[in-house]
Amino acid sequence: MTDQDWQRFGLYDKFRKTSEHVLGRTSQAHAPWVVIEGGDARYRHIMVGRTLVDALTERLNNGDTPRDEPATPLAHYPAPADGLTVLNRLDMSQQLTKAEYNKAFDALQRRLGELSRSKKYHKHSVVLVFEGNDAAGKGGAIRRITRSLDARYYRIVPVAAPTDEERAQPYLWRFWRHVPKRGQMTIFDRSWYGRVLVERVEGFCSENDWHRAYGEINAFEEQMAQHGIIVIKFWLAITKDEQEARFKAREVSSIKRHKLTEEDWRNREKWDDYAEAVCDMVARTSTENAPWHLIEANSKYFARIKILQTVADTIEKAVGGKR
């Protein structure tokens, strides 16, 4: 150890912030960064070696002929040796009783309502992004947030397949036009992350496109943050068994049956592909300006309270208090 080592250690947070910025701006389809957790030496060594071997093997198998698509399949992060990922590390058993939920829910709604009406809040705007597994409870969570808000100052944008008009524009255009002005909130029920999730898994865009989208998304969210927009992103996670139970409950419910489609059942067949895409998404786009909040949503009560708490805490921190 040298004095310079200790000096740099004192600047750890600055180095981390700068590194995050560099990785987000320079991870390209043809040369993506691969971030490897370095705490455990054996895991680190194996992952570096595996990544090198995979890249060399892929190049040798494909030869040196230039291609339009990326030359290496390194869009995803290597799977940890212990099999743990950001998703299966979540404790999906967390629960709240109805009494605990009602008590916390009322207090958080009052708090969020006060924050949204404060003078400091109206110097900012808020973008909420909801992504998650099918039937994870995105719509229900959004309704619990909006109950405490003035309907004049928020807008919900449900995102489906792009229209012909939207396909004729740059990819992010259909989201740019919904960015809120000061004092307003836009809630995206699914979002621009479709490019690195459903479009990636279903092959609706080229590999080059979804590789490039990570940098485009990070730049988009950084621009919003620099403009004073508070960006809060949620991934609602449920287990495969819980999703099946909710699907079957929808099948027999006259008021929920319309929510279930053949596509929902078909998507379950690609569960692992979507899980890999989610892990890549979180690793590449969870930034200081716009971190991902992973919500354990097997319990709807627990998920809704955690979301409300996160929204209230984030807004309060950003505006510097309630008044």
CSV table of C-alpha atoms in Angstrom, one decimal:
chain,number,residue,atom,x,y,z
A,1,MET,CA,0.0,0.0,0.0
A,2,THR,CA,1.2,3.5,-0.8
A,3,ASP,CA,0.1,7.0,0.3
A,4,GLN,CA,-1.4,7.4,-3.2
A,5,ASP,CA,-3.5,4.2,-2.7
A,6,TRP,CA,-5.0,5.7,0.5
A,7,GLN,CA,-5.5,9.1,-1.2
A,8,ARG,CA,-7.5,7.4,-4.0
A,9,PHE,CA,-9.5,5.4,-1.4
A,10,GLY,CA,-10.6,8.7,0.0
A,11,LEU,CA,-12.0,9.6,-3.5
A,12,TYR,CA,-13.8,6.3,-3.8
A,13,ASP,CA,-17.3,7.8,-4.3
A,14,LYS,CA,-16.0,10.2,-7.0
A,15,PHE,CA,-14.2,7.4,-8.8
A,16,ARG,CA,-17.4,5.3,-8.7
A,17,LYS,CA,-19.6,8.1,-10.0
A,18,THR,CA,-17.2,8.8,-12.9
A,19,SER,CA,-16.8,5.1,-13.7
A,20,GLU,CA,-20.5,4.7,-13.9
A,21,HIS,CA,-20.8,7.6,-16.3
A,22,VAL,CA,-18.0,6.3,-18.5
A,23,LEU,CA,-19.4,2.8,-18.7
A,24,GLY,CA,-22.9,4.1,-19.6
A,25,ARG,CA,-21.5,6.3,-22.3
A,26,THR,CA,-19.0,3.9,-23.9
A,27,SER,CA,-20.6,0.5,-23.8
A,28,GLN,CA,-21.3,-0.1,-27.4
A,29,ALA,CA,-22.7,-3.1,-29.3
A,30,HIS,CA,-19.4,-4.0,-30.8
A,31,ALA,CA,-17.4,-3.4,-27.6
A,32,PRO,CA,-19.7,-3.7,-24.5
A,33,TRP,CA,-18.3,-3.4,-21.0
A,34,VAL,CA,-18.6,-6.4,-18.8
A,35,VAL,CA,-18.8,-5.5,-15.2
A,36,ILE,CA,-17.7,-8.3,-12.8
A,37,GLU,CA,-18.2,-8.3,-9.1
A,38,GLY,CA,-14.7,-8.4,-7.6
A,39,GLY,CA,-15.2,-9.1,-4.0
A,40,ASP,CA,-14.6,-12.8,-4.2
A,41,ALA,CA,-11.2,-13.6,-5.9
A,42,ARG,CA,-12.2,-17.0,-7.1
A,43,TYR,CA,-15.5,-15.8,-8.7
A,44,ARG,CA,-13.6,-12.9,-10.3
A,45,HIS,CA,-11.0,-15.1,-11.8
A,46,ILE,CA,-13.5,-17.6,-13.2
A,47,MET,CA,-15.7,-14.9,-14.7
A,48,VAL,CA,-12.9,-13.1,-16.4
A,49,GLY,CA,-11.6,-16.3,-17.9
A,50,ARG,CA,-15.0,-17.5,-18.9
A,51,THR,CA,-15.7,-14.2,-20.6
A,52,LEU,CA,-12.5,-14.3,-22.6
A,53,VAL,CA,-13.0,-17.9,-23.7
A,54,ASP,CA,-16.6,-17.2,-24.8
A,55,ALA,CA,-15.5,-14.2,-26.8
A,56,LEU,CA,-12.6,-15.9,-28.5
A,57,THR,CA,-14.7,-19.0,-29.2
A,58,GLU,CA,-17.5,-17.0,-30.8
A,59,ARG,CA,-15.1,-15.1,-33.0
A,60,LEU,CA,-13.3,-18.2,-34.1
A,61,ASN,CA,-16.6,-19.9,-35.0
A,62,ASN,CA,-17.8,-16.9,-37.0
A,63,GLY,CA,-14.6,-16.1,-38.7
A,64,ASP,CA,-13.3,-12.5,-39.5
A,65,THR,CA,-16.0,-11.6,-42.0
A,66,PRO,CA,-17.4,-8.1,-41.1
A,67,ARG,CA,-21.0,-8.2,-40.0
A,68,ASP,CA,-23.7,-5.6,-39.3
A,69,GLU,CA,-24.5,-7.3,-36.0
A,70,PRO,CA,-22.2,-7.2,-32.9
A,71,ALA,CA,-19.2,-9.5,-33.2
A,72,THR,CA,-19.5,-10.8,-29.6
A,73,PRO,CA,-22.4,-12.0,-27.5
A,74,LEU,CA,-21.4,-10.1,-24.4
A,75,ALA,CA,-24.6,-8.1,-23.9
A,76,HIS,CA,-25.3,-10.0,-20.7
A,77,TYR,CA,-23.3,-10.2,-17.6
A,78,PRO,CA,-21.7,-13.6,-16.7
A,79,ALA,CA,-23.9,-15.7,-14.5
A,80,PRO,CA,-22.5,-15.8,-10.9
A,81,ALA,CA,-20.8,-19.0,-9.9
A,82,ASP,CA,-23.3,-19.4,-7.0
A,83,GLY,CA,-26.3,-19.0,-9.4
A,84,LEU,CA,-27.5,-15.9,-7.6
A,85,THR,CA,-28.7,-12.9,-9.6
A,86,VAL,CA,-30.3,-9.5,-8.8
A,87,LEU,CA,-33.7,-11.3,-9.1
A,88,ASN,CA,-33.3,-14.5,-7.3
A,89,ARG,CA,-31.5,-12.7,-4.4
A,90,LEU,CA,-34.8,-11.1,-3.6
A,91,ASP,CA,-36.7,-12.4,-0.5
A,92,MET,CA,-40.0,-13.2,-2.1
A,93,SER,CA,-41.5,-14.4,1.2
A,94,GLN,CA,-41.9,-10.9,2.7
A,95,GLN,CA,-45.5,-10.2,3.7
A,96,LEU,CA,-47.7,-7.7,5.5
A,97,THR,CA,-50.9,-8.3,7.3
A,98,LYS,CA,-54.0,-6.4,6.2
A,99,ALA,CA,-53.9,-4.4,9.5
A,100,GLU,CA,-50.2,-3.5,8.9
A,101,TYR,CA,-51.0,-2.6,5.3
A,102,ASN,CA,-53.9,-0.3,6.1
A,103,LYS,CA,-52.0,1.6,8.8
A,104,ALA,CA,-48.9,2.2,6.7
A,105,PHE,CA,-51.0,2.9,3.6
A,106,ASP,CA,-53.0,5.7,5.1
A,107,ALA,CA,-49.9,7.4,6.5
A,108,LEU,CA,-48.0,7.2,3.3
A,109,GLN,CA,-50.8,8.5,1.2
A,110,ARG,CA,-51.2,11.5,3.4
A,111,ARG,CA,-47.4,12.1,3.2
A,112,LEU,CA,-47.3,11.8,-0.6
A,113,GLY,CA,-50.3,14.1,-0.9
A,114,GLU,CA,-48.6,16.7,1.3
A,115,LEU,CA,-45.4,16.4,-0.7
A,116,SER,CA,-47.2,16.8,-4.1
A,117,ARG,CA,-48.8,20.0,-2.9
A,118,SER,CA,-45.7,21.6,-1.5
A,119,LYS,CA,-44.1,24.7,-3.0
A,120,LYS,CA,-40.8,23.0,-3.4
A,121,TYR,CA,-42.3,20.1,-5.3
A,122,HIS,CA,-43.6,22.5,-8.0
A,123,LYS,CA,-40.0,23.4,-8.9
A,124,HIS,CA,-39.5,19.8,-10.0
A,125,SER,CA,-41.4,17.2,-11.9
A,126,VAL,CA,-41.6,13.4,-11.5
A,127,VAL,CA,-41.4,10.5,-13.9
A,128,LEU,CA,-42.4,7.1,-12.5
A,129,VAL,CA,-41.5,4.0,-14.5
A,130,PHE,CA,-43.3,0.7,-13.8
A,131,GLU,CA,-41.9,-2.5,-15.3
A,132,GLY,CA,-42.4,-6.0,-14.1
A,133,ASN,CA,-43.5,-9.6,-14.8
A,134,ASP,CA,-47.0,-10.0,-16.2
A,135,ALA,CA,-49.6,-10.0,-13.4
A,136,ALA,CA,-47.0,-8.5,-11.0
A,137,GLY,CA,-49.5,-5.8,-9.9
A,138,LYS,CA,-48.3,-2.7,-11.8
A,139,GLY,CA,-51.7,-1.3,-12.4
A,140,GLY,CA,-52.8,-1.8,-8.8
A,141,ALA,CA,-49.7,-0.1,-7.5
A,142,ILE,CA,-50.2,2.9,-9.8
A,143,ARG,CA,-53.8,3.3,-8.6
A,144,ARG,CA,-52.7,3.4,-5.0
A,145,ILE,CA,-50.3,6.2,-5.8
A,146,THR,CA,-52.7,8.4,-7.8
A,147,ARG,CA,-55.4,8.2,-5.0
A,148,SER,CA,-53.4,10.8,-3.1
A,149,LEU,CA,-52.6,13.1,-6.0
A,150,ASP,CA,-54.5,16.0,-7.6
A,151,ALA,CA,-55.8,14.6,-10.9
A,152,ARG,CA,-54.9,17.9,-12.6
A,153,TYR,CA,-51.1,17.3,-12.0
A,154,TYR,CA,-50.5,13.7,-13.1
A,155,ARG,CA,-50.8,11.6,-16.2
A,156,ILE,CA,-50.7,7.9,-16.7
A,157,VAL,CA,-49.2,6.7,-20.0
A,158,PRO,CA,-49.9,3.0,-20.8
A,159,VAL,CA,-47.3,1.7,-23.3
A,160,ALA,CA,-48.3,-0.9,-25.9
A,161,ALA,CA,-46.8,-1.8,-29.2
A,162,PRO,CA,-45.8,1.3,-31.2
A,163,THR,CA,-48.2,2.7,-33.8
A,164,ASP,CA,-47.3,3.4,-37.4
A,165,GLU,CA,-46.7,7.0,-36.5
A,166,GLU,CA,-44.4,6.1,-33.6
A,167,ARG,CA,-42.4,3.6,-35.7
A,168,ALA,CA,-41.7,6.4,-38.2
A,169,GLN,CA,-39.9,8.4,-35.5
A,170,PRO,CA,-36.7,7.8,-33.5
A,171,TYR,CA,-37.2,5.1,-30.8
A,172,LEU,CA,-37.5,7.4,-27.8
A,173,TRP,CA,-39.7,10.0,-29.5
A,174,ARG,CA,-43.0,8.5,-28.2
A,175,PHE,CA,-41.6,8.9,-24.7
A,176,TRP,CA,-40.0,12.3,-25.1
A,177,ARG,CA,-43.4,13.9,-25.8
A,178,HIS,CA,-44.8,12.7,-22.5
A,179,VAL,CA,-42.0,14.2,-20.3
A,180,PRO,CA,-43.8,16.3,-17.7
A,181,LYS,CA,-43.3,20.0,-17.1
A,182,ARG,CA,-42.5,21.4,-13.6
A,183,GLY,CA,-45.1,20.5,-11.0
A,184,GLN,CA,-46.4,17.6,-13.0
A,185,MET,CA,-46.0,13.8,-12.8
A,186,THR,CA,-46.0,11.3,-15.6
A,187,ILE,CA,-46.5,7.6,-14.7
A,188,PHE,CA,-45.4,5.1,-17.4
A,189,ASP,CA,-47.1,1.8,-17.2
A,190,ARG,CA,-44.3,0.0,-19.1
A,191,SER,CA,-41.8,2.3,-20.8
A,192,TRP,CA,-38.7,2.7,-23.1
A,193,TYR,CA,-37.3,-0.4,-21.5
A,194,GLY,CA,-39.4,-2.5,-23.8
A,195,ARG,CA,-36.5,-2.2,-26.3
A,196,VAL,CA,-34.1,-4.2,-24.0
A,197,LEU,CA,-36.8,-6.5,-22.7
A,198,VAL,CA,-39.7,-7.6,-25.0
A,199,GLU,CA,-38.1,-6.4,-28.2
A,200,ARG,CA,-34.8,-8.1,-27.3
A,201,VAL,CA,-36.4,-11.4,-26.3
A,202,GLU,CA,-39.0,-11.6,-29.1
A,203,GLY,CA,-36.6,-10.4,-31.8
A,204,PHE,CA,-38.6,-7.3,-32.7
A,205,CYS,CA,-35.4,-5.3,-33.1
A,206,SER,CA,-31.8,-6.2,-34.1
A,207,GLU,CA,-29.2,-7.1,-31.6
A,208,ASN,CA,-27.3,-4.0,-32.5
A,209,ASP,CA,-30.4,-1.9,-31.7
A,210,TRP,CA,-30.9,-3.2,-28.2
A,211,HIS,CA,-27.2,-3.1,-27.4
A,212,ARG,CA,-27.2,0.6,-28.4
A,213,ALA,CA,-30.3,1.3,-26.4
A,214,TYR,CA,-28.6,1.0,-23.0
A,215,GLY,CA,-26.5,4.1,-23.7
A,216,GLU,CA,-29.4,5.9,-25.3
A,217,ILE,CA,-31.6,5.2,-22.3
A,218,ASN,CA,-28.9,6.3,-19.8
A,219,ALA,CA,-28.4,9.6,-21.7
A,220,PHE,CA,-32.2,10.2,-21.8
A,221,GLU,CA,-32.6,9.7,-18.1
A,222,GLU,CA,-29.5,11.8,-17.4
A,223,GLN,CA,-31.0,14.7,-19.4
A,224,MET,CA,-34.2,14.5,-17.4
A,225,ALA,CA,-32.3,14.5,-14.1
A,226,GLN,CA,-30.3,17.5,-15.2
A,227,HIS,CA,-33.6,19.3,-16.0
A,228,GLY,CA,-34.8,18.7,-12.4
A,229,ILE,CA,-37.0,15.7,-13.2
A,230,ILE,CA,-37.1,13.1,-10.4
A,231,VAL,CA,-36.9,9.7,-12.1
A,232,ILE,CA,-38.1,6.7,-10.1
A,233,LYS,CA,-38.0,3.2,-11.7
A,234,PHE,CA,-39.6,0.1,-10.3
A,235,TRP,CA,-39.3,-3.5,-11.4
A,236,LEU,CA,-42.1,-5.6,-9.8
A,237,ALA,CA,-40.9,-9.2,-9.4
A,238,ILE,CA,-43.0,-12.3,-8.7
A,239,THR,CA,-42.1,-16.0,-8.8
A,240,LYS,CA,-43.1,-18.2,-11.7
A,241,ASP,CA,-45.5,-20.1,-9.4
A,242,GLU,CA,-47.1,-17.0,-8.2
A,243,GLN,CA,-47.6,-15.7,-11.7
A,244,GLU,CA,-49.3,-19.0,-12.7
A,245,ALA,CA,-51.7,-18.7,-9.7
A,246,ARG,CA,-52.6,-15.2,-10.7
A,247,PHE,CA,-53.2,-16.2,-14.3
A,248,LYS,CA,-55.6,-19.0,-13.2
A,249,ALA,CA,-57.4,-16.6,-10.9
A,250,ARG,CA,-57.9,-14.2,-13.7
A,251,GLU,CA,-59.3,-16.9,-15.9
A,252,VAL,CA,-62.2,-17.5,-13.5
A,253,SER,CA,-62.8,-13.8,-12.7
A,254,SER,CA,-65.5,-12.1,-14.9
A,255,ILE,CA,-63.9,-8.7,-14.2
A,256,LYS,CA,-60.3,-9.7,-14.7
A,257,ARG,CA,-60.5,-12.2,-17.5
A,258,HIS,CA,-59.9,-9.6,-20.2
A,259,LYS,CA,-56.4,-9.0,-18.7
A,260,LEU,CA,-55.3,-12.5,-19.6
A,261,THR,CA,-54.2,-13.2,-23.2
A,262,GLU,CA,-52.6,-16.1,-25.1
A,263,GLU,CA,-49.5,-14.0,-25.3
A,264,ASP,CA,-49.3,-13.9,-21.5
A,265,TRP,CA,-49.2,-17.7,-21.4
A,266,ARG,CA,-46.7,-17.8,-24.3
A,267,ASN,CA,-44.3,-15.4,-22.5
A,268,ARG,CA,-44.0,-17.8,-19.6
A,269,GLU,CA,-42.2,-20.2,-22.0
A,270,LYS,CA,-39.4,-17.6,-22.2
A,271,TRP,CA,-39.2,-16.9,-18.5
A,272,ASP,CA,-35.5,-17.5,-18.3
A,273,ASP,CA,-34.8,-15.3,-21.4
A,274,TYR,CA,-36.7,-12.5,-19.8
A,275,ALA,CA,-35.0,-12.9,-16.5
A,276,GLU,CA,-31.6,-12.7,-18.2
A,277,ALA,CA,-32.7,-9.5,-20.0
A,278,VAL,CA,-33.9,-8.0,-16.7
A,279,CYS,CA,-30.6,-8.6,-15.0
A,280,ASP,CA,-28.7,-7.0,-17.9
A,281,MET,CA,-31.1,-4.1,-17.8
A,282,VAL,CA,-30.6,-3.5,-14.1
A,283,ALA,CA,-26.9,-3.8,-14.3
A,284,ARG,CA,-26.5,-1.4,-17.3
A,285,THR,CA,-29.2,1.2,-16.5
A,286,SER,CA,-29.3,1.5,-12.7
A,287,THR,CA,-27.5,4.8,-12.3
A,288,GLU,CA,-27.0,7.4,-9.6
A,289,ASN,CA,-29.5,9.6,-11.4
A,290,ALA,CA,-32.1,6.9,-12.0
A,291,PRO,CA,-31.5,3.7,-9.9
A,292,TRP,CA,-33.8,0.7,-10.2
A,293,HIS,CA,-35.9,-0.2,-7.2
A,294,LEU,CA,-36.6,-4.0,-7.2
A,295,ILE,CA,-39.9,-4.8,-5.6
A,296,GLU,CA,-40.7,-8.2,-4.1
A,297,ALA,CA,-44.3,-8.4,-5.3
A,298,ASN,CA,-45.5,-11.9,-4.3
A,299,SER,CA,-47.4,-10.0,-1.6
A,300,LYS,CA,-49.4,-7.2,-3.1
A,301,TYR,CA,-49.7,-5.5,0.3
A,302,PHE,CA,-45.9,-5.5,0.8
A,303,ALA,CA,-45.2,-4.3,-2.7
A,304,ARG,CA,-47.6,-1.4,-2.6
A,305,ILE,CA,-46.3,-0.2,0.7
A,306,LYS,CA,-42.6,-0.5,-0.5
A,307,ILE,CA,-43.5,1.5,-3.7
A,308,LEU,CA,-45.3,4.2,-1.8
A,309,GLN,CA,-42.5,4.5,0.7
A,310,THR,CA,-39.9,4.7,-2.1
A,311,VAL,CA,-41.8,7.4,-4.0
A,312,ALA,CA,-42.3,9.5,-0.9
A,313,ASP,CA,-38.7,9.1,0.3
A,314,THR,CA,-37.3,9.9,-3.1
A,315,ILE,CA,-39.4,13.0,-3.7
A,316,GLU,CA,-38.8,14.3,-0.1
A,317,LYS,CA,-35.0,13.9,-0.5
A,318,ALA,CA,-35.0,15.6,-3.9
A,319,VAL,CA,-37.1,18.6,-2.9
A,320,GLY,CA,-35.4,19.0,0.5
A,321,GLY,CA,-38.4,18.5,2.8
A,322,LYS,CA,-42.2,18.9,2.7
A,323,ARG,CA,-42.6,22.7,2.6
